[in-house]
Amino acid sequence: MREPASDTGLTIAVSKGRILEQTLPLLADAGIELVADPQSSRKLVLDTSVSDVKLVLIRAADVPTYVEYGAADLGVAGKDVLLEHGGDGLYEPLDLEIARCRLMVAGCPDQPEPRGRLRVASKFVNIAHRHFAAQGRQAEIIKLYGSMELAPLVGLCHYIVDLVDTGNTLTANGLAPLDPIADISARLVVNKAAMKMKHRRVKMLLSALSDAVERRRSAE
Ligand code: ATP
Ligand code: PRP
């Protein structure tokens, strides 16, 4: 179990973009607000209205790593990122019910089952590998970092494994969802040592955020 970086205070790792945008209202409802606008500065460590709580801004895929190593006590990460990472060294106590989407296998509609070895492109290589292996289908998984929807169009792969929300990106590129893998939402993750050593502080935050999630659900 890796120890938290500091004995006092809480550091929460969040990625810029939709996770930060959708996490801030929940934090505000839990009594934690940013003191400065994150858009107007290049700072990566952000103070909040609660003196011992800081936010650190990192890439979405790095959140589990920061939390696992105790460089952040807590983090907000998509379930997709957690499934890909494996979740070792982390607790996942709360579904924040934000950044909802689905992880899907997608491809050209009406294409016949490809002959020979399947080629599947994804940024989620572990998830893709597990999914096709569980179906007993041998697949070569090709790692991509973005714009997955292009890959089947130019013959790089037969299928992609990607996130789908409205389906607009698939449709705009002549693709269709074929096989669901998992429903996705963002989760609060906690470093295992921080959960023990900062138990009271972590529990307080967890309870306040859980109440905020509940209030948001009731208001919908
Ligand atoms: P990076 O931080 O490296 O830019 P990213 O591009 O994956 O990573 P986002 O696109 O902001 O970051 O996605 C963050 C998380 O939001 C994803 O891990 C997923 O859980 C969720 N997500 C991604 N795309 C959608 C979408 N279209 N609709 C809803 N939620 C999404
Ligand atoms: C995500 C995902 C899809 C798209 C799906 O990309 O990778 O491309 O959203 O959403 P839709 O079904 O509503 O069209 P995003 O917009 O986050 O771009 P990025 O992956 O390049 O950051």
Short mmCIF file of C-alpha atoms and ligand atoms in Angstrom, two decimals:
data_model
loop_
_atom_site.label_atom_id
_atom_site.label_comp_id
_atom_site.label_asym_id
_atom_site.label_seq_id
_atom_site.Cartn_x
_atom_site.Cartn_y
_atom_site.Cartn_z
CA MET A 1 0.00 0.00 0.00
CA ARG A 2 1.54 3.31 -1.07
CA GLU A 3 1.43 6.17 1.41
CA PRO A 4 -0.14 9.59 0.83
CA ALA A 5 2.27 12.39 -0.05
CA SER A 6 1.27 14.57 2.91
CA ASP A 7 -0.06 13.86 6.41
CA THR A 8 -2.61 16.63 6.34
CA GLY A 9 -5.02 18.04 3.82
CA LEU A 10 -6.62 16.38 0.82
CA THR A 11 -5.49 16.48 -2.80
CA ILE A 12 -8.07 15.58 -5.45
CA ALA A 13 -6.94 14.70 -8.99
CA VAL A 14 -9.31 15.80 -11.76
CA SER A 15 -8.91 15.99 -15.55
CA LYS A 16 -9.65 19.20 -17.44
CA GLY A 17 -12.66 19.23 -19.74
CA ARG A 18 -15.94 17.46 -19.09
CA ILE A 19 -14.82 15.75 -15.86
CA LEU A 20 -13.72 19.05 -14.26
CA GLU A 21 -16.80 20.89 -15.58
CA GLN A 22 -19.19 18.28 -14.19
CA THR A 23 -17.29 17.69 -10.93
CA LEU A 24 -17.16 21.38 -9.90
CA PRO A 25 -20.93 21.72 -9.25
CA LEU A 26 -20.88 18.58 -7.08
CA LEU A 27 -17.88 19.87 -5.12
CA ALA A 28 -19.58 23.26 -4.73
CA ASP A 29 -22.67 21.54 -3.36
CA ALA A 30 -20.35 19.71 -0.95
CA GLY A 31 -19.00 23.12 0.19
CA ILE A 32 -15.78 23.17 -1.85
CA GLU A 33 -15.29 25.88 -4.49
CA LEU A 34 -12.27 26.89 -6.57
CA VAL A 35 -10.84 30.25 -5.54
CA ALA A 36 -9.69 31.09 -9.10
CA ASP A 37 -11.07 30.32 -12.57
CA PRO A 38 -9.07 27.35 -13.95
CA GLN A 39 -9.61 28.61 -17.54
CA SER A 40 -7.75 31.86 -16.88
CA SER A 41 -4.53 30.32 -15.60
CA ARG A 42 -2.01 27.61 -16.48
CA LYS A 43 -1.74 26.53 -12.83
CA LEU A 44 -2.04 22.78 -12.24
CA VAL A 45 -2.53 22.98 -8.45
CA LEU A 46 -5.70 24.84 -7.55
CA ASP A 47 -6.64 26.16 -4.13
CA THR A 48 -10.21 25.85 -2.93
CA SER A 49 -12.42 27.64 -0.44
CA VAL A 50 -11.51 24.90 2.05
CA SER A 51 -7.94 25.65 3.07
CA ASP A 52 -6.74 22.04 3.32
CA VAL A 53 -8.33 20.83 0.05
CA LYS A 54 -6.52 21.25 -3.30
CA LEU A 55 -7.33 20.12 -6.82
CA VAL A 56 -4.61 18.94 -9.20
CA LEU A 57 -5.31 18.98 -12.94
CA ILE A 58 -3.96 16.03 -14.91
CA ARG A 59 -4.78 13.96 -18.02
CA ALA A 60 -7.82 11.70 -17.60
CA ALA A 61 -5.84 8.47 -18.08
CA ASP A 62 -3.30 9.53 -15.42
CA VAL A 63 -5.82 9.92 -12.57
CA PRO A 64 -5.65 6.26 -11.35
CA THR A 65 -1.83 6.39 -11.36
CA TYR A 66 -1.65 9.58 -9.25
CA VAL A 67 -4.14 8.14 -6.76
CA GLU A 68 -2.56 4.67 -6.67
CA TYR A 69 0.86 6.19 -5.83
CA GLY A 70 -0.62 8.56 -3.23
CA ALA A 71 0.40 11.67 -5.20
CA ALA A 72 -3.30 12.51 -4.90
CA ASP A 73 -5.48 11.23 -2.06
CA LEU A 74 -8.58 11.10 -4.22
CA GLY A 75 -9.47 11.41 -7.88
CA VAL A 76 -12.34 11.56 -10.32
CA ALA A 77 -12.01 9.09 -13.19
CA GLY A 78 -14.29 7.59 -15.83
CA LYS A 79 -15.15 3.92 -15.33
CA ASP A 80 -13.59 3.36 -18.78
CA VAL A 81 -10.25 4.66 -17.49
CA LEU A 82 -10.56 2.53 -14.34
CA LEU A 83 -11.41 -0.64 -16.28
CA GLU A 84 -8.42 -0.02 -18.54
CA HIS A 85 -6.08 0.70 -15.62
CA GLY A 86 -7.19 -2.34 -13.63
CA GLY A 87 -8.05 -0.47 -10.42
CA ASP A 88 -5.15 -1.86 -8.35
CA GLY A 89 -4.32 0.14 -5.24
CA LEU A 90 -7.55 2.13 -5.34
CA TYR A 91 -10.89 2.16 -3.62
CA GLU A 92 -13.86 3.18 -5.75
CA PRO A 93 -16.47 4.15 -3.14
CA LEU A 94 -18.77 6.50 -5.05
CA ASP A 95 -20.43 6.69 -8.47
CA LEU A 96 -20.66 10.43 -9.19
CA GLU A 97 -23.20 9.76 -11.98
CA ILE A 98 -21.58 12.35 -14.27
CA ALA A 99 -19.89 12.07 -17.70
CA ARG A 100 -22.22 9.22 -18.59
CA CYS A 101 -21.69 7.32 -21.81
CA ARG A 102 -21.27 3.75 -23.06
CA LEU A 103 -18.26 1.76 -24.09
CA MET A 104 -19.10 -0.01 -27.33
CA VAL A 105 -17.71 -2.09 -30.12
CA ALA A 106 -18.54 -0.14 -33.30
CA GLY A 107 -17.92 -0.57 -36.99
CA CYS A 108 -19.45 -0.29 -40.45
CA PRO A 109 -23.07 -1.48 -40.34
CA ASP A 110 -23.93 -4.56 -42.44
CA GLN A 111 -20.31 -5.61 -42.89
CA PRO A 112 -19.93 -9.41 -43.08
CA GLU A 113 -17.95 -11.09 -40.29
CA PRO A 114 -14.34 -10.43 -41.35
CA ARG A 115 -12.38 -13.48 -42.51
CA GLY A 116 -9.06 -14.20 -40.85
CA ARG A 117 -7.78 -12.38 -37.80
CA LEU A 118 -9.88 -9.49 -36.54
CA ARG A 119 -8.21 -6.11 -36.22
CA VAL A 120 -9.65 -3.83 -33.54
CA ALA A 121 -8.44 -0.27 -32.89
CA SER A 122 -8.88 1.41 -29.52
CA LYS A 123 -7.33 3.58 -26.89
CA PHE A 124 -8.65 0.94 -24.44
CA VAL A 125 -6.40 -1.96 -25.43
CA ASN A 126 -6.84 -3.99 -22.22
CA ILE A 127 -10.63 -3.68 -22.29
CA ALA A 128 -10.74 -4.58 -26.01
CA HIS A 129 -8.45 -7.54 -25.49
CA ARG A 130 -10.54 -8.86 -22.57
CA HIS A 131 -13.83 -8.32 -24.43
CA PHE A 132 -12.86 -10.23 -27.57
CA ALA A 133 -11.03 -12.95 -25.59
CA ALA A 134 -14.19 -13.50 -23.48
CA GLN A 135 -16.09 -14.10 -26.73
CA GLY A 136 -13.43 -16.56 -27.86
CA ARG A 137 -12.52 -14.32 -30.81
CA GLN A 138 -8.86 -13.85 -31.59
CA ALA A 139 -8.24 -10.18 -32.25
CA GLU A 140 -5.22 -8.05 -32.93
CA ILE A 141 -5.65 -4.89 -30.86
CA ILE A 142 -4.17 -1.73 -32.37
CA LYS A 143 -3.46 1.12 -29.93
CA LEU A 144 -4.70 4.55 -31.00
CA TYR A 145 -4.78 7.80 -29.05
CA GLY A 146 -7.86 9.49 -30.58
CA SER A 147 -10.11 9.93 -33.64
CA MET A 148 -10.89 6.20 -33.43
CA GLU A 149 -13.85 6.61 -35.81
CA LEU A 150 -11.46 7.20 -38.71
CA ALA A 151 -9.70 3.84 -38.37
CA PRO A 152 -12.34 1.52 -39.95
CA LEU A 153 -12.98 4.04 -42.75
CA VAL A 154 -9.41 3.86 -43.98
CA GLY A 155 -9.03 0.11 -43.52
CA LEU A 156 -6.83 0.18 -40.43
CA CYS A 157 -9.22 -2.11 -38.56
CA HIS A 158 -12.53 -3.98 -38.77
CA TYR A 159 -13.92 -2.64 -35.48
CA ILE A 160 -13.22 0.01 -32.89
CA VAL A 161 -13.82 0.01 -29.14
CA ASP A 162 -14.77 3.55 -28.14
CA LEU A 163 -17.03 5.71 -26.00
CA VAL A 164 -20.46 6.56 -27.36
CA ASP A 165 -22.83 9.16 -25.94
CA THR A 166 -25.27 10.65 -28.47
CA GLY A 167 -23.93 8.42 -31.26
CA ASN A 168 -23.41 11.52 -33.42
CA THR A 169 -19.69 10.89 -33.99
CA LEU A 170 -20.36 7.33 -35.18
CA THR A 171 -23.24 8.41 -37.44
CA ALA A 172 -21.27 11.31 -38.93
CA ASN A 173 -18.63 8.79 -40.00
CA GLY A 174 -20.98 6.13 -41.35
CA LEU A 175 -20.44 3.80 -38.39
CA ALA A 176 -22.86 2.11 -36.01
CA PRO A 177 -22.74 0.74 -32.47
CA LEU A 178 -22.54 -3.07 -32.67
CA ASP A 179 -21.93 -4.56 -29.24
CA PRO A 180 -22.19 -2.88 -25.82
CA ILE A 181 -19.32 -3.46 -23.38
CA ALA A 182 -20.15 -1.31 -20.34
CA ASP A 183 -22.18 1.63 -19.07
CA ILE A 184 -19.75 4.37 -18.05
CA SER A 185 -19.86 7.19 -15.51
CA ALA A 186 -17.22 8.99 -13.47
CA ARG A 187 -16.25 7.52 -10.11
CA LEU A 188 -14.58 8.96 -7.03
CA VAL A 189 -11.45 6.92 -6.31
CA VAL A 190 -9.43 6.96 -3.09
CA ASN A 191 -5.84 5.98 -2.31
CA LYS A 192 -5.92 2.94 0.00
CA ALA A 193 -3.44 4.36 2.53
CA ALA A 194 -5.20 7.74 2.59
CA MET A 195 -8.46 5.96 3.35
CA LYS A 196 -6.78 4.60 6.52
CA MET A 197 -4.50 7.44 7.54
CA LYS A 198 -6.90 10.32 6.73
CA HIS A 199 -10.01 8.33 7.46
CA ARG A 200 -12.06 11.07 9.17
CA ARG A 201 -11.27 13.70 6.52
CA VAL A 202 -11.91 11.32 3.59
CA LYS A 203 -15.16 10.05 5.15
CA MET A 204 -16.41 13.63 5.60
CA LEU A 205 -15.75 14.45 1.95
CA LEU A 206 -17.26 11.16 0.77
CA SER A 207 -20.41 11.76 2.75
CA ALA A 208 -20.76 15.37 1.52
CA LEU A 209 -20.25 14.29 -2.11
CA SER A 210 -22.63 11.36 -1.74
CA ASP A 211 -25.31 13.79 -0.46
CA ALA A 212 -24.58 16.11 -3.41
CA VAL A 213 -25.02 13.22 -5.88
CA GLU A 214 -28.30 12.28 -4.19
CA ARG A 215 -29.60 15.89 -4.35
CA ARG A 216 -28.65 16.13 -8.03
CA ARG A 217 -30.48 12.87 -8.78
CA SER A 218 -33.61 14.03 -6.95
CA ALA A 219 -33.57 17.33 -8.88
CA GLU A 220 -33.46 15.56 -12.28
P1 ATP B 1 -7.46 13.74 -21.79
O1 ATP B 1 -7.48 14.23 -20.37
O2 ATP B 1 -6.23 12.97 -22.06
O3 ATP B 1 -7.80 14.80 -22.80
P2 ATP B 1 -9.89 12.46 -22.68
O4 ATP B 1 -9.86 13.10 -24.02
O5 ATP B 1 -10.33 11.00 -22.61
O6 ATP B 1 -8.54 12.55 -21.89
P3 ATP B 1 -12.40 13.58 -21.96
O7 ATP B 1 -12.76 13.48 -23.41
O8 ATP B 1 -12.68 14.83 -21.21
O9 ATP B 1 -10.87 13.30 -21.74
O10 ATP B 1 -13.10 12.34 -21.27
C1 ATP B 1 -13.00 12.14 -19.88
C2 ATP B 1 -14.00 11.06 -19.48
O11 ATP B 1 -15.33 11.50 -19.78
C3 ATP B 1 -13.83 9.74 -20.21
O12 ATP B 1 -12.87 8.93 -19.57
C4 ATP B 1 -15.24 9.17 -20.14
O13 ATP B 1 -15.44 8.53 -18.89
C5 ATP B 1 -16.11 10.41 -20.23
N1 ATP B 1 -16.52 10.71 -21.63
C6 ATP B 1 -15.76 10.69 -22.73
N2 ATP B 1 -16.45 11.02 -23.84
C7 ATP B 1 -17.70 11.25 -23.43
C8 ATP B 1 -18.88 11.67 -24.09
N3 ATP B 1 -18.92 11.86 -25.39
N4 ATP B 1 -19.97 11.87 -23.36
C9 ATP B 1 -19.93 11.68 -22.03
N5 ATP B 1 -18.84 11.27 -21.34
C10 ATP B 1 -17.74 11.07 -22.02
C1 PRP B 2 -15.63 11.11 -27.22
C2 PRP B 2 -15.48 9.71 -27.80
C3 PRP B 2 -16.25 9.78 -29.09
C4 PRP B 2 -17.32 10.84 -28.78
C5 PRP B 2 -18.63 10.17 -28.63
O1 PRP B 2 -14.74 11.96 -27.86
O2 PRP B 2 -14.12 9.35 -27.98
O3 PRP B 2 -15.44 10.19 -30.17
O4 PRP B 2 -16.95 11.47 -27.55
O5 PRP B 2 -19.64 11.09 -28.32
P1 PRP B 2 -20.99 11.11 -29.16
O6 PRP B 2 -21.51 9.72 -29.20
O7 PRP B 2 -21.89 12.05 -28.38
O8 PRP B 2 -20.69 11.65 -30.53
P2 PRP B 2 -14.50 13.46 -27.34
O9 PRP B 2 -15.58 14.35 -27.80
O10 PRP B 2 -14.28 13.43 -25.86
O11 PRP B 2 -13.17 13.79 -28.06
P3 PRP B 2 -11.69 13.27 -27.66
O12 PRP B 2 -11.81 11.78 -27.38
O13 PRP B 2 -10.91 13.55 -28.89
O14 PRP B 2 -11.30 14.04 -26.43
#
